PDB file of C-alpha atoms in Angstrom:
ATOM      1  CA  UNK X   1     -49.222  32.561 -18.739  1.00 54.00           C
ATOM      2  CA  UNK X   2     -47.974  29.009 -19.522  1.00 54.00           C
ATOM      3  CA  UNK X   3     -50.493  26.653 -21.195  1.00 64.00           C
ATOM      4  CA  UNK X   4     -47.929  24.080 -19.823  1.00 68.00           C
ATOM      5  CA  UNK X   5     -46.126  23.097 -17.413  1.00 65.00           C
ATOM      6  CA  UNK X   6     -42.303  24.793 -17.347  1.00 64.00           C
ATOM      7  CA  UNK X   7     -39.799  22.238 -17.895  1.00 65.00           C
ATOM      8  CA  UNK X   8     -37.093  22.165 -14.617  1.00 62.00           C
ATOM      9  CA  UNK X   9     -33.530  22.757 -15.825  1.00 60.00           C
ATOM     10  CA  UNK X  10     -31.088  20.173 -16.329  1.00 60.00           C
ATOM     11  CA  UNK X  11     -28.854  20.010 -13.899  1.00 57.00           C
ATOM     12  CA  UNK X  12     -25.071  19.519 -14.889  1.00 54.00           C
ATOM     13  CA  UNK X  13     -23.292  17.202 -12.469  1.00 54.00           C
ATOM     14  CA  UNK X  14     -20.181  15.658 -13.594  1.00 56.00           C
ATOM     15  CA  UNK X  15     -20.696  16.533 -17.112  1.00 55.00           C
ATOM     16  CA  UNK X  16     -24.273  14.519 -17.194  1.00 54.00           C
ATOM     17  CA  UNK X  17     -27.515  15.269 -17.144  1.00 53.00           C
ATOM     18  CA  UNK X  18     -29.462  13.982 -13.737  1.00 53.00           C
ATOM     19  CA  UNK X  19     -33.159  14.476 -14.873  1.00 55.00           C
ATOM     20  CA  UNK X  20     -36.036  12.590 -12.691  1.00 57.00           C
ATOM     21  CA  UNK X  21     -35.441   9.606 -14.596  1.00 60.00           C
ATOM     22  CA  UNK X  22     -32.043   8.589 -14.396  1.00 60.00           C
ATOM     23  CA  UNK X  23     -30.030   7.474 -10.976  1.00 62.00           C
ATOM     24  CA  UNK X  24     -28.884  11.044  -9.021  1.00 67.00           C
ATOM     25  CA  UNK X  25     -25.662   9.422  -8.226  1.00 78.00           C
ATOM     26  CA  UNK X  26     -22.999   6.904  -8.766  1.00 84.00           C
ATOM     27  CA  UNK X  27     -20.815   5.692  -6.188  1.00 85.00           C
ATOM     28  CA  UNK X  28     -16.892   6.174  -6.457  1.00 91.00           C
ATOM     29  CA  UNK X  29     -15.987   2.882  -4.648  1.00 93.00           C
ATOM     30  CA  UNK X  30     -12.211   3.883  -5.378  1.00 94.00           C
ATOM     31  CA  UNK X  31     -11.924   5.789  -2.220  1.00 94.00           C
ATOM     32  CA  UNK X  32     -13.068   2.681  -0.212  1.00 96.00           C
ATOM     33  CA  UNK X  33     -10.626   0.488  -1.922  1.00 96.00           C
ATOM     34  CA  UNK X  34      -8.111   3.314  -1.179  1.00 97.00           C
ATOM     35  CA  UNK X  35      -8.522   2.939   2.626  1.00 97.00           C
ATOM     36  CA  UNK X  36      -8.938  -0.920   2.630  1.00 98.00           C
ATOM     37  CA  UNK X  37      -5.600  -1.404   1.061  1.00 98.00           C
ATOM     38  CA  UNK X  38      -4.343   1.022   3.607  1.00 98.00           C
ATOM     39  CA  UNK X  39      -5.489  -0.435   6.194  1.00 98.00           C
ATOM     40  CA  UNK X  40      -4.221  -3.867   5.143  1.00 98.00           C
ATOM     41  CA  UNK X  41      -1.032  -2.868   4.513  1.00 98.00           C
ATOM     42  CA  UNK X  42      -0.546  -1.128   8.038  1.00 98.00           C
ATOM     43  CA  UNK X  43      -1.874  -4.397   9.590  1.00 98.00           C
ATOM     44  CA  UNK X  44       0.970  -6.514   7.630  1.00 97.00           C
ATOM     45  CA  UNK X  45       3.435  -3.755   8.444  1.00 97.00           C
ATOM     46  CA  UNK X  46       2.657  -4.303  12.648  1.00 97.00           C
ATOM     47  CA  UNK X  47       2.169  -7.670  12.041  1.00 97.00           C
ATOM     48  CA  UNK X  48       5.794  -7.807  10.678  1.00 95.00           C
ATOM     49  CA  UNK X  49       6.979  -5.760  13.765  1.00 95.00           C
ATOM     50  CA  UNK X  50       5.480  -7.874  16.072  1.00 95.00           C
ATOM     51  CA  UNK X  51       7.161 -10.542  14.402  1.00 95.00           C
ATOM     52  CA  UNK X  52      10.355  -9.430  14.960  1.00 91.00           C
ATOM     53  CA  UNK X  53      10.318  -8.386  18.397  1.00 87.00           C
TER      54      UNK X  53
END
């Protein structure tokens, strides 16, 4: 019998530790600056096409 309580295992995630007390996850905002600079650059490239037409 325990005479405490059983710790929960760490949980590796990214090569940290998430316990209760620290923030489960950090957002990668590269993908989102990724498809903004995607999209912007499709919008000059029509924008450039229409232009010449």
């Amino acid at each position: 019998m325990h005479w405490r309580t059983p710790k929960h295992p760490m949980i590796k995630h990214y090569g940290t530790d998430c316990g209760p007390w620290q923030p489960h996850r950090k957002w990668n905002l590269w993908p989102l600056v990724g498809l903004l600079l995607n999209t912007l650059l499709w919008a000059g490239m029509c924008w450039i096409v229409t232009a010449l037409l």
